[in-house]
Amino acid sequence: MSFERRAAVGVMAARLSRRVVLGTTLGAAVGVAAGAVPLRVGSKLDIESALLAQTMMLALAAKGVPTADRLRLGTTQIVRSALLAGEIDLYPEYTGNGAFFFHQDADPVWKSAQAGYARVRDLDKPNGIVWLQPADASNAWAIALCGDVAAANSLATMEDFARWVRLGGNVRLAASAEFVQSPAALPAFEATYGFKLRDQQLLVLAGGETSAMMRAAAEGISNINAAMVYTTDGAIDALSLVVMQDTKTAQIVYAPAPVIREAALAHCPVVPAILSPVFGCVSIAVLRALNERIQVEGQSVQQVAREFLTAKGLAG
Amino acid sequence: MSDVSTSPRWNPVQTLLLVVAVAGAASLAIVAHAKNRLLSGAPIGLWSAVHLSDATLPVVLFGGAGVVLAIVPLLRRPTLYWLAPPAAGGVIAGLSWIAGRCADALAASSPAMARTSLGAGYWIVVVCALLAAADAVSRLRLRALPSLLAGTVALLPLAALIAIGVTDQLSIMREYDGQRDAFLAALLRHIELVAGAVIPAALIGIPLGIAAHRRAHVRRIVFPSLNILQTIPSLAMFGLLLAPLSRLAEAMPALGRIGISGVGPAPAVIALVLYALLPIVRNTAAGLAGVPASVLDAARGMGMSRRQSLWQVEVPLALPLVLAGLRIAVVQAVGLASVAALIGAGGLGAIMFQGLFADALDLVLLGAIPVVLLATVVDGLLKALAAASQPRAA
């Protein structure tokens, strides 16, 4: 299998080197940094992935790098296979997903932003995949409480939450089966902060789609007052939910980073210089605000991405 | 077309629809007003909505057309059934107009993020009105094409209201506004996916059906294989096609240049072709098997060769069933093409999934309603075609 994959990558590289030759000639002719062969930018289906990919495309286009739109290609698995198979050239991925790509989710290395990035970068090198500098943000799993409940019990951090639960706080958490069972998720919170949710305090849903859980917590459906969330979700403020701060970093860090095929990078070496200032501007607060404009206000991904780059002076 | 008795006095279907529509309109929300796109809205019932909309014409249109639609089935003259589709159109347009004006009024007095969505009461009335019109039309025993036209008449007034912007402040139209460019592209891509799947499926399926009819060993292989294919979940099928197609495109770059790759429309179209084969092949074979032996005897008696008998006698007689198979295949493909958005093939499914990911139900509807309309229109058109192909009584 690994031989087959290497062989496939070899064929791909050979094909790409042909494109590079063609690209550089044309590039030289029109005087741009990159070749005329567009970089195919992919993304997963969710809003944040599409937003990051769209921002990457616009930033590259602003610097004269031609791109091709492969946004909202599919689930993580499909986009990752597409990258490995050379169907796309780059897409935004989270450093923490390395834990699952390489089946190392029990390793504490992923809880450190820097060490986790270094680990996934090294592990993916043999696949011909390059992880560029990630943003200083993490779209990690968290527990959010209904605003009224958080205010009434003055809860702001996971330590507060754990103390409240230990003292018999009336919590009912909606979460996915994965969040409840994966050792990296709820069990990691429970072990780190010293609390234990009973079965009656959990409402387990099959899918990982948090929107329904968050709405349930916000509106008190089925007595739910807490939900699993992703920390950069744009709906958190609109639904008046309060995220419990993970002060002891119990969770894996999911820092978004551009991931590019080595061959495509060789063909277009200016990509890191263009994308590094873009991802340098991205933080949890920035992502949450941008996601909110799409999720809550219903603005288009293109518009939000364009205005973000203009505001940061990166629109060319 | 239904075979219900023509006695026009008491019609249980129409009575049931009337009761459901009145109960729905009276007890459930016509519109719901929420602080933003994600929260559930506060329900606004029919009376508050009428008050809020503050205009007489829409209310008169809704009420008047409603009365006509309720009375038509009680009348003794079946020709008056023709009034049902325009009356349904009036009911739908009147209620949409009321809802649209409500949304205008609410938008004027609340922040830009607030949303007015259509409520359960609205949808119940619309569906009941359409069903009542369909029931009346079916009693006219029309052919397929006039039935389709009658359906169009029922939706035309609403289309006109949407076109002049009366409904612009409703949440679903605000979603459309956000997707304006993407929507048309998605609709066209959806049609491309369906056409790109059903045309090759017909070109493969009809000859395969003929072969299966004529040779038992072909039948023994083809039918079980197609049955198994049909049971593979669509998402799994798309996933299964990813790896082999990627390899193929690697091995033959020429294929890659014409768009064959592991993600995007290529695997979607291939999967849709595979799903479309079963109804086409089955119905072709069944249509041919249904040709009476006496007719075949007569053809042979007239000195026709096997080939002549096939093309001049059997295929024309089997044609209505073949077209029915094609119709099933197309309607099925219209629905299945929505799932193709999960492998980057685009289409209306892409809008639906965007809505699901953002938990924006109106965005889901914006993708789903055109799929339903598309399936209905294609179904009607192919029914008309099948009716036209029906051999005339000699």
XYZ file of C-alpha atoms in Angstrom:
710
model
C 0.000 0.000 0.000
C 2.697 2.466 0.994
C 4.692 1.431 -2.059
C 1.670 2.036 -4.238
C 1.165 5.439 -2.724
C 4.830 6.354 -3.228
C 4.574 5.215 -6.823
C 1.491 7.330 -7.333
C 3.225 10.334 -5.811
C 6.174 9.696 -8.147
C 3.922 9.763 -11.209
C 2.336 12.916 -9.880
C 5.662 14.611 -9.301
C 6.754 13.722 -12.823
C 3.551 15.188 -14.190
C 3.935 18.275 -12.091
C 7.522 18.875 -13.091
C 6.207 19.114 -16.647
C 3.721 21.696 -15.455
C 6.511 23.540 -13.662
C 8.594 23.821 -16.837
C 5.551 25.083 -18.715
C 4.643 27.324 -15.794
C 7.999 29.014 -15.440
C 8.260 29.753 -19.155
C 4.822 31.326 -19.196
C 5.438 33.007 -15.845
C 8.618 34.567 -17.132
C 6.786 35.703 -20.235
C 4.101 37.641 -18.339
C 6.450 38.639 -15.542
C 4.588 37.165 -12.563
C 6.106 35.252 -9.698
C 4.122 32.077 -10.281
C 3.268 29.979 -13.284
C 0.082 30.054 -15.264
C -1.035 26.677 -13.922
C -3.506 27.597 -11.205
C -3.123 26.310 -7.662
C -6.203 24.255 -6.865
C -7.439 25.408 -3.457
C -9.724 22.980 -1.641
C -11.673 23.103 1.592
C -13.941 21.010 3.757
C -17.681 21.615 3.856
C -17.942 23.707 7.016
C -18.086 27.488 7.075
C -14.716 28.143 8.706
C -12.835 25.901 6.266
C -14.538 27.548 3.305
C -13.790 30.986 4.764
C -10.082 30.230 5.335
C -9.744 28.690 1.871
C -11.524 31.627 0.250
C -9.218 34.021 2.112
C -6.205 32.028 0.888
C -7.482 32.177 -2.695
C -8.086 35.932 -2.600
C -4.721 36.632 -0.946
C -2.917 34.528 -3.564
C -4.869 36.145 -6.401
C -4.003 39.604 -5.042
C -0.314 38.731 -5.459
C -0.826 37.443 -8.994
C -0.886 33.726 -8.213
C -3.638 32.085 -10.264
C -5.943 29.793 -8.292
C -8.719 27.356 -9.093
C -11.757 27.005 -6.835
C -12.176 23.532 -5.303
C -13.967 24.778 -2.192
C -16.383 22.645 -0.152
C -15.018 19.467 -1.671
C -16.175 17.082 1.043
C -15.520 15.793 4.525
C -12.054 15.855 6.141
C -11.389 12.378 4.810
C -12.285 13.261 1.215
C -10.317 16.527 1.181
C -7.278 14.843 2.730
C -7.414 11.979 0.189
C -7.817 14.534 -2.592
C -4.633 16.288 -1.427
C -2.703 13.024 -1.139
C -3.926 11.946 -4.582
C -2.905 15.286 -6.121
C -6.491 16.279 -6.923
C -5.972 19.580 -5.106
C -2.803 21.525 -4.275
C -3.556 23.121 -0.922
C -6.275 23.513 1.696
C -6.615 24.746 5.276
C -6.328 21.962 7.893
C -6.050 21.921 11.687
C -2.778 20.841 13.293
C -4.665 18.755 15.875
C -6.142 16.531 13.164
C -2.638 15.086 12.807
C -3.476 13.138 15.962
C -6.150 11.288 13.997
C -4.407 11.104 10.590
C -1.486 9.323 12.258
C -3.426 7.548 15.034
C -1.572 9.258 17.880
C -4.511 10.831 19.690
C -3.333 9.642 23.117
C -0.041 11.578 22.784
C 0.026 14.803 24.878
C 2.156 16.517 22.216
C -1.025 17.706 20.445
C -1.978 19.855 23.439
C 0.908 22.184 22.667
C 0.480 24.513 19.697
C 4.161 24.576 18.736
C 5.031 20.930 19.446
C 1.845 19.703 17.776
C 2.620 21.713 14.647
C 6.203 20.414 14.556
C 4.942 16.836 14.994
C 2.392 16.935 12.183
C 4.834 18.767 9.886
C 7.433 16.035 10.393
C 4.952 13.168 10.111
C 3.471 14.457 6.838
C 6.829 15.174 5.165
C 7.220 11.612 3.788
C 3.791 12.010 2.122
C 5.057 15.003 0.139
C 2.824 17.335 2.153
C 4.086 20.614 3.657
C 2.385 22.262 6.652
C 2.925 26.037 6.540
C 2.971 28.276 9.638
C -0.353 27.910 11.509
C -2.442 30.730 12.935
C -2.232 31.520 16.641
C -5.765 30.224 17.173
C -7.365 26.955 18.122
C -10.730 25.673 17.013
C -10.817 23.170 19.863
C -13.610 21.348 21.589
C -15.107 23.185 24.550
C -18.134 23.190 26.816
C -20.423 26.224 26.613
C -23.198 27.080 29.039
C -26.440 28.936 28.558
C -25.648 32.574 29.436
C -28.195 32.804 32.266
C -26.845 29.700 33.989
C -23.243 30.884 33.658
C -24.124 34.312 35.063
C -26.249 32.986 37.939
C -23.400 30.733 39.117
C -20.554 33.043 37.956
C -18.925 30.378 35.797
C -16.174 31.385 33.357
C -13.539 28.662 33.351
C -13.519 24.875 33.305
C -12.304 25.034 36.928
C -15.462 26.954 37.870
C -17.532 24.480 35.879
C -15.908 21.463 37.573
C -16.466 22.931 41.037
C -20.100 23.685 40.175
C -20.685 20.116 38.913
C -18.956 18.613 41.999
C -21.261 20.652 44.252
C -24.300 19.197 42.496
C -24.837 21.907 39.853
C -27.843 21.173 37.679
C -26.040 20.635 34.346
C -27.416 18.859 31.292
C -24.944 18.714 28.407
C -25.770 17.991 24.770
C -22.781 16.452 22.996
C -21.823 14.078 20.206
C -21.004 10.456 20.887
C -17.437 11.183 19.806
C -17.094 14.050 22.297
C -18.364 11.882 25.144
C -16.286 8.815 24.292
C -13.044 10.016 22.685
C -10.327 10.025 25.395
C -9.124 13.371 23.977
C -12.473 15.112 24.574
C -14.836 14.956 27.570
C -12.794 12.292 29.444
C -9.748 14.596 29.130
C -11.741 17.478 30.634
C -13.001 15.242 33.457
C -9.521 13.930 34.263
C -7.850 17.354 34.106
C -10.406 19.280 36.161
C -11.643 16.501 38.428
C -15.331 16.123 37.779
C -17.578 13.410 36.370
C -20.830 13.839 34.447
C -23.440 11.167 35.136
C -25.377 9.543 32.277
C -28.513 11.510 33.186
C -26.548 14.746 32.803
C -25.677 13.933 29.186
C -27.756 13.992 26.034
C -25.716 12.152 23.414
C -26.401 12.887 19.739
C -25.039 10.752 16.924
C -23.614 13.405 14.566
C -20.844 15.895 15.302
C -22.917 18.865 14.093
C -22.933 21.261 17.017
C -25.515 23.750 15.758
C -28.530 21.775 16.972
C -26.891 21.165 20.380
C -26.065 24.848 20.778
C -29.597 25.904 19.881
C -30.934 23.391 22.415
C -28.694 24.845 25.144
C -29.639 28.416 24.223
C -33.379 27.725 24.181
C -33.475 25.187 27.023
C -34.945 22.429 24.828
C -35.279 19.150 26.836
C -33.784 20.953 29.872
C -30.420 21.220 28.154
C -28.302 24.096 29.459
C -24.840 23.185 28.135
C -23.458 22.070 24.778
C -20.223 20.971 23.222
C -18.947 23.729 20.935
C -15.983 24.509 18.741
C -14.232 27.523 20.249
C -14.320 29.607 17.048
C -18.007 28.955 16.276
C -19.701 32.152 15.092
C -23.011 31.284 16.737
C -21.699 31.357 20.330
C -22.408 35.049 20.983
C -25.630 35.151 18.967
C -27.032 32.338 21.097
C -25.760 34.007 24.334
C -23.653 30.977 25.236
C -20.592 31.290 27.476
C -17.549 29.142 26.682
C -15.822 27.673 29.753
C -12.132 28.593 29.360
C -9.817 25.573 29.151
C -7.219 27.141 31.479
C -5.198 23.929 31.947
C -5.204 23.007 28.203
C -6.970 19.689 28.563
C -7.840 19.723 24.870
C -5.880 19.154 21.687
C -4.897 22.409 19.944
C -6.518 22.745 16.518
C -4.584 25.580 14.909
C -5.579 26.259 11.283
C -2.685 26.099 8.832
C -2.315 26.043 5.049
C -1.321 22.563 3.918
C 0.276 22.319 0.478
C 1.729 19.574 -1.687
C 5.522 19.734 -1.883
C 5.403 19.630 -5.678
C 2.974 22.547 -5.827
C 5.141 24.517 -3.396
C 8.205 23.926 -5.556
C 6.197 25.166 -8.520
C 5.020 28.247 -6.649
C 7.524 29.035 -3.861
C 5.995 32.436 -3.002
C 2.960 30.815 -1.315
C 4.349 30.805 2.276
C 5.353 34.480 2.028
C 1.836 35.383 0.878
C -0.115 33.239 3.341
C 2.007 33.785 6.458
C 0.814 37.399 7.068
C -2.788 36.280 6.450
C -2.672 33.489 9.023
C -0.678 35.836 11.279
C -3.800 38.035 11.585
C -6.060 35.133 12.549
C -6.966 34.591 16.203
C -9.852 32.895 17.998
C -11.663 36.243 18.328
C -11.097 37.085 14.652
C -12.357 33.686 13.487
C -15.395 33.887 15.741
C -16.273 37.356 14.455
C -15.830 36.369 10.801
C -17.798 33.143 11.257
C -20.527 35.125 12.983
C -20.980 37.384 9.973
C -21.559 34.306 7.812
C -23.533 32.166 10.260
C -25.644 34.791 11.978
C -25.879 37.642 9.498
C -25.948 35.372 6.464
C -23.233 37.254 4.534
C -21.444 35.382 1.775
C -18.076 33.746 2.410
C -16.548 35.710 -0.492
C -17.689 39.051 0.895
C -16.442 38.329 4.426
C -13.075 37.043 3.166
C -12.612 40.039 0.865
C -13.448 42.583 3.570
C -11.154 40.850 6.075
C -8.186 41.044 3.689
C -8.966 44.676 2.834
C -9.183 45.591 6.515
C -5.778 43.975 7.134
C -4.254 45.650 4.077
C -3.611 42.292 2.419
C -5.978 42.637 -0.520
C -3.143 43.671 -2.805
C -55.407 10.001 -13.218
C -57.765 8.942 -10.514
C -60.791 6.777 -10.970
C -62.802 8.321 -8.149
C -66.521 8.534 -8.855
C -67.622 11.697 -10.649
C -70.487 12.271 -8.218
C -69.638 15.837 -7.278
C -71.621 16.315 -4.110
C -69.469 15.066 -1.276
C -65.780 14.535 -1.670
C -63.896 13.123 1.343
C -60.471 14.164 0.014
C -61.455 17.798 -0.416
C -63.223 17.842 2.957
C -60.164 16.464 4.706
C -57.887 19.005 3.000
C -60.238 21.818 3.957
C -60.337 20.724 7.606
C -56.541 20.355 7.789
C -55.935 23.709 6.083
C -58.387 25.592 8.313
C -57.053 23.956 11.470
C -53.454 24.635 10.409
C -54.105 28.258 9.494
C -56.056 28.908 12.680
C -53.755 27.235 15.195
C -50.198 27.369 13.796
C -47.798 30.178 12.947
C -48.046 31.796 9.519
C -44.701 33.476 10.106
C -42.168 33.341 12.945
C -40.010 36.273 13.968
C -36.547 35.606 15.437
C -33.800 37.891 16.729
C -31.330 36.304 14.321
C -30.919 33.584 11.734
C -30.088 30.881 14.294
C -32.724 31.266 16.990
C -36.227 29.796 16.735
C -38.740 32.525 16.058
C -41.750 33.713 18.052
C -44.868 32.388 16.269
C -47.307 34.833 14.668
C -50.732 33.338 13.916
C -53.071 34.166 11.037
C -55.074 36.882 12.839
C -52.014 38.730 14.112
C -50.411 38.332 10.692
C -53.457 39.828 8.941
C -53.441 42.697 11.423
C -49.698 43.219 11.043
C -49.765 43.072 7.235
C -52.219 45.997 7.283
C -53.549 45.692 3.721
C -56.952 44.629 2.402
C -56.126 43.278 -1.042
C -54.019 40.262 0.057
C -56.626 39.316 2.658
C -59.468 39.558 0.116
C -57.440 37.510 -2.374
C -56.651 34.850 0.253
C -60.190 34.683 1.632
C -61.992 34.898 -1.709
C -59.847 32.323 -3.428
C -60.123 30.108 -0.338
C -63.919 30.175 -0.511
C -63.876 29.347 -4.251
C -61.471 26.474 -3.645
C -63.682 25.129 -0.843
C -66.929 25.411 -2.835
C -65.798 24.082 -6.229
C -65.910 20.391 -5.257
C -69.445 20.796 -3.903
C -70.812 22.025 -7.207
C -72.517 19.708 -9.647
C -70.754 21.013 -12.718
C -67.399 19.323 -13.291
C -66.386 22.044 -15.766
C -66.149 24.392 -12.776
C -63.258 22.235 -11.533
C -61.183 24.312 -13.887
C -61.489 27.055 -11.270
C -59.528 25.053 -8.693
C -55.946 25.710 -9.942
C -56.358 29.502 -10.214
C -58.173 29.512 -6.853
C -55.285 27.577 -5.269
C -52.968 30.108 -6.898
C -54.974 32.881 -5.237
C -54.821 31.232 -1.817
C -51.061 30.701 -2.045
C -50.376 34.174 -3.408
C -52.690 35.856 -0.890
C -51.086 34.137 2.085
C -47.565 34.746 0.769
C -48.475 38.388 0.282
C -49.703 38.641 3.873
C -46.495 36.925 5.076
C -44.351 39.211 2.912
C -46.020 42.351 4.267
C -45.613 41.040 7.828
C -41.903 40.579 7.143
C -41.714 44.144 5.771
C -43.419 45.521 8.875
C -41.216 43.519 11.244
C -38.028 44.377 9.334
C -38.817 48.083 9.634
C -38.985 47.875 13.416
C -36.128 45.474 14.258
C -32.348 45.189 13.776
C -30.934 44.011 10.439
C -30.059 40.591 11.852
C -33.690 39.752 12.726
C -35.414 37.193 10.510
C -39.017 36.477 9.596
C -39.471 32.868 8.464
C -42.513 31.135 7.055
C -44.270 29.083 9.732
C -45.887 25.644 9.836
C -49.370 27.116 9.245
C -48.201 28.685 5.985
C -46.739 25.454 4.656
C -49.839 23.441 5.609
C -52.157 25.853 3.765
C -49.906 25.887 0.680
C -49.658 22.097 0.527
C -53.429 21.646 1.084
C -54.237 24.202 -1.644
C -51.931 22.448 -4.112
C -53.392 19.028 -3.241
C -56.960 20.355 -3.563
C -56.138 21.756 -7.012
C -54.453 18.487 -8.017
C -57.484 16.502 -6.847
C -59.903 18.706 -8.824
C -57.712 18.500 -11.925
C -57.498 14.730 -11.642
C -61.319 14.631 -11.760
C -61.229 16.423 -15.093
C -59.384 13.358 -16.419
C -56.969 15.491 -18.369
C -53.907 14.258 -20.153
C -50.532 14.807 -18.536
C -49.566 18.062 -20.240
C -52.720 20.031 -19.327
C -52.326 18.732 -15.747
C -48.822 20.158 -15.641
C -50.134 23.466 -16.987
C -52.815 23.503 -14.291
C -50.078 23.058 -11.686
C -48.198 25.975 -13.211
C -51.322 28.149 -12.974
C -51.462 27.418 -9.227
C -47.902 28.693 -8.701
C -47.844 31.527 -11.238
C -49.342 34.248 -8.983
C -46.751 33.480 -6.278
C -43.976 33.641 -8.874
C -45.263 37.074 -9.918
C -45.262 38.303 -6.297
C -41.704 37.039 -5.799
C -40.627 38.749 -9.019
C -41.977 42.155 -7.972
C -40.265 41.879 -4.576
C -43.288 41.532 -2.268
C -41.607 38.655 -0.432
C -38.085 40.134 -0.308
C -37.943 40.502 3.481
C -38.872 36.878 4.195
C -35.919 34.910 5.505
C -35.849 32.457 2.596
C -35.620 35.334 0.110
C -32.863 36.963 2.157
C -30.993 33.656 1.885
C -31.572 33.742 -1.869
C -30.213 37.272 -1.952
C -27.020 36.056 -0.242
C -26.689 33.201 -2.761
C -27.848 35.019 -5.899
C -24.911 34.016 -8.127
C -24.333 30.649 -6.525
C -28.014 29.710 -6.818
C -28.288 29.837 -10.595
C -24.949 28.067 -11.008
C -26.091 25.379 -8.544
C -29.406 24.911 -10.365
C -27.681 24.570 -13.744
C -25.088 22.190 -12.312
C -27.869 20.092 -10.795
C -29.591 19.812 -14.194
C -26.236 19.006 -15.832
C -25.580 16.227 -13.322
C -29.022 14.694 -13.938
C -28.809 14.973 -17.727
C -25.205 13.770 -17.713
C -26.324 10.691 -15.805
C -29.679 9.787 -17.348
C -28.734 10.137 -21.031
C -25.817 7.662 -20.824
C -27.926 5.445 -18.553
C -30.650 5.316 -21.225
C -28.114 4.620 -23.990
C -26.697 1.722 -21.960
C -29.875 0.642 -20.191
C -32.299 0.243 -23.118
C -30.029 -2.069 -25.195
C -29.200 -3.927 -21.974
C -32.911 -4.328 -21.274
C -33.515 -5.666 -24.794
C -30.630 -8.104 -24.389
C -31.933 -9.174 -20.975
C -35.365 -9.799 -22.464
C -34.050 -11.901 -25.310
C -31.337 -13.933 -23.562
C -31.861 -15.699 -20.251
C -28.137 -15.782 -19.352
C -27.837 -11.993 -19.720
C -30.903 -11.644 -17.501
C -29.362 -13.898 -14.842
C -26.272 -11.675 -14.585
C -27.697 -8.213 -15.178
C -30.625 -8.113 -12.778
C -28.863 -9.350 -9.622
C -25.909 -7.019 -10.302
C -28.162 -3.990 -10.734
C -30.170 -4.913 -7.665
C -27.003 -5.041 -5.568
C -25.786 -1.711 -7.000
C -29.097 -0.134 -6.018
C -28.641 -1.150 -2.387
C -25.252 0.598 -1.982
C -25.814 3.873 -0.095
C -25.073 6.838 -2.361
C -22.443 8.381 -0.100
C -20.592 5.062 0.107
C -20.708 4.772 -3.682
C -19.146 8.225 -4.109
C -16.443 7.284 -1.616
C -15.747 3.989 -3.373
C -15.254 5.742 -6.716
C -12.719 8.250 -5.354
C -9.625 6.022 -5.328
C -10.024 4.203 -8.680
C -10.888 7.419 -10.542
C -7.878 9.222 -9.077
C -5.621 6.380 -10.210
C -7.208 6.401 -13.663
C -6.639 10.139 -14.053
C -3.022 9.682 -12.910
C -2.428 6.905 -15.392
C -4.059 8.734 -18.275
C -3.496 12.501 -17.969
C -5.710 13.028 -21.041
C -8.672 11.886 -18.962
C -7.669 14.315 -16.227
C -7.702 17.171 -18.694
C -11.316 16.507 -19.689
C -12.325 16.613 -16.041
C -12.180 12.986 -14.946
C -10.947 12.934 -11.361
C -11.700 11.348 -8.031
C -13.667 14.304 -6.698
C -16.101 16.639 -8.382
C -18.737 15.834 -10.989
C -17.095 12.722 -12.501
C -17.691 10.267 -9.631
C -21.129 11.818 -9.065
C -22.214 11.243 -12.651
C -20.859 7.690 -12.678
C -22.698 6.838 -9.460
C -25.909 8.403 -10.777
C -25.626 6.400 -14.017
C -25.290 3.184 -12.019
C -28.381 4.016 -9.956
C -30.390 5.015 -13.042
C -29.709 1.706 -14.814
C -32.007 -0.515 -12.734
C -35.352 1.201 -13.473
C -34.473 1.642 -17.146
C -33.273 -1.923 -17.735
C -36.091 -3.470 -15.697
C -38.840 -1.503 -17.393
C -37.426 -2.127 -20.865
C -37.361 -5.858 -20.215
C -40.792 -5.812 -18.579
C -42.256 -3.781 -21.450
C -40.944 -6.256 -24.018
C -42.142 -9.222 -21.949
C -45.607 -7.652 -21.862
C -46.051 -7.750 -25.638
C -48.805 -10.363 -26.227
C -47.715 -13.601 -27.867
C -50.542 -13.263 -30.388
C -49.064 -9.989 -31.650
C -45.663 -11.631 -32.073
C -47.335 -14.512 -33.939
C -49.054 -12.054 -36.234
C -45.768 -10.242 -36.896
C -44.058 -13.498 -37.744
C -47.062 -14.512 -39.840
C -46.674 -11.310 -41.867
C -43.165 -12.439 -42.677
C -41.278 -10.008 -40.430
C -37.725 -10.879 -39.465
C -36.772 -10.899 -35.779
C -35.154 -7.513 -36.164
C -38.205 -6.068 -37.952
C -40.502 -7.505 -35.326
C -38.368 -5.972 -32.550
C -38.200 -2.443 -33.940
C -41.588 -2.218 -35.655
C -43.768 -4.155 -33.225
C -42.210 -4.902 -29.839
C -40.359 -1.653 -29.085
C -43.324 0.616 -29.966
C -45.592 -1.502 -27.776
C -43.069 -1.485 -24.932
C -42.363 2.241 -25.248
C -44.776 3.517 -22.565
C -43.159 1.240 -19.986
C -39.650 2.169 -21.137
C -40.539 5.837 -20.726
C -42.006 5.112 -17.297
C -38.652 3.562 -16.334
C -36.861 6.609 -17.649
C -39.171 8.801 -15.580
C -38.358 6.891 -12.389
C -34.657 7.124 -13.228
C -34.785 10.896 -13.772
C -36.813 11.666 -10.654
C -34.480 9.455 -8.615
C -31.427 11.163 -10.115
C -32.816 14.635 -9.286
C -32.982 13.607 -5.625
C -29.703 11.686 -5.478
C -27.754 14.470 -7.187
C -28.240 16.503 -3.984
C -25.939 14.136 -2.095
C -23.253 14.620 -4.753
C -22.449 17.990 -3.158
C -20.585 16.021 -0.476
C -17.861 15.096 -2.992
C -17.530 18.538 -4.500
C -19.885 18.029 -7.444
C -21.922 21.142 -6.589
C -25.595 21.351 -7.485
C -28.492 22.334 -5.255
C -27.221 19.927 -2.588
C -24.319 22.327 -1.997
C -26.812 24.995 -0.873
C -28.657 22.489 1.322
C -25.457 21.347 3.031
C -24.322 24.936 3.568
C -27.644 25.495 5.313
C -27.275 22.350 7.392
C -23.776 23.371 8.476
C -24.905 26.838 9.482
C -28.145 25.525 11.021
C -29.966 27.978 8.749
C -33.171 26.153 7.872
C -34.268 28.692 5.267
C -31.034 28.094 3.387
C -31.794 24.350 3.455
C -35.245 25.114 2.019
C -33.685 27.313 -0.655
C -31.844 24.207 -1.868
C -34.634 21.702 -1.236
C -37.654 23.466 -2.779
C -36.097 23.759 -6.264
C -35.211 20.043 -6.088
C -38.867 19.206 -5.382
C -40.087 21.520 -8.156
C -37.509 20.152 -10.591
C -38.533 16.569 -9.842
C -42.238 17.443 -10.207
C -41.799 19.274 -13.515
C -39.589 16.565 -15.025
C -42.038 13.927 -13.826
C -44.959 15.785 -15.456
C -43.118 16.331 -18.729
C -42.073 12.694 -19.024
C -45.600 11.576 -18.134
C -46.862 13.736 -20.985
C -44.279 12.201 -23.290
C -45.272 8.693 -22.206
C -48.944 9.507 -22.781
C -48.139 10.798 -26.264
C -46.277 7.573 -27.041
C -49.290 5.433 -26.050
C -50.301 3.485 -29.174
C -53.547 4.927 -30.539
C -56.530 2.581 -30.444
C -56.846 1.065 -33.906
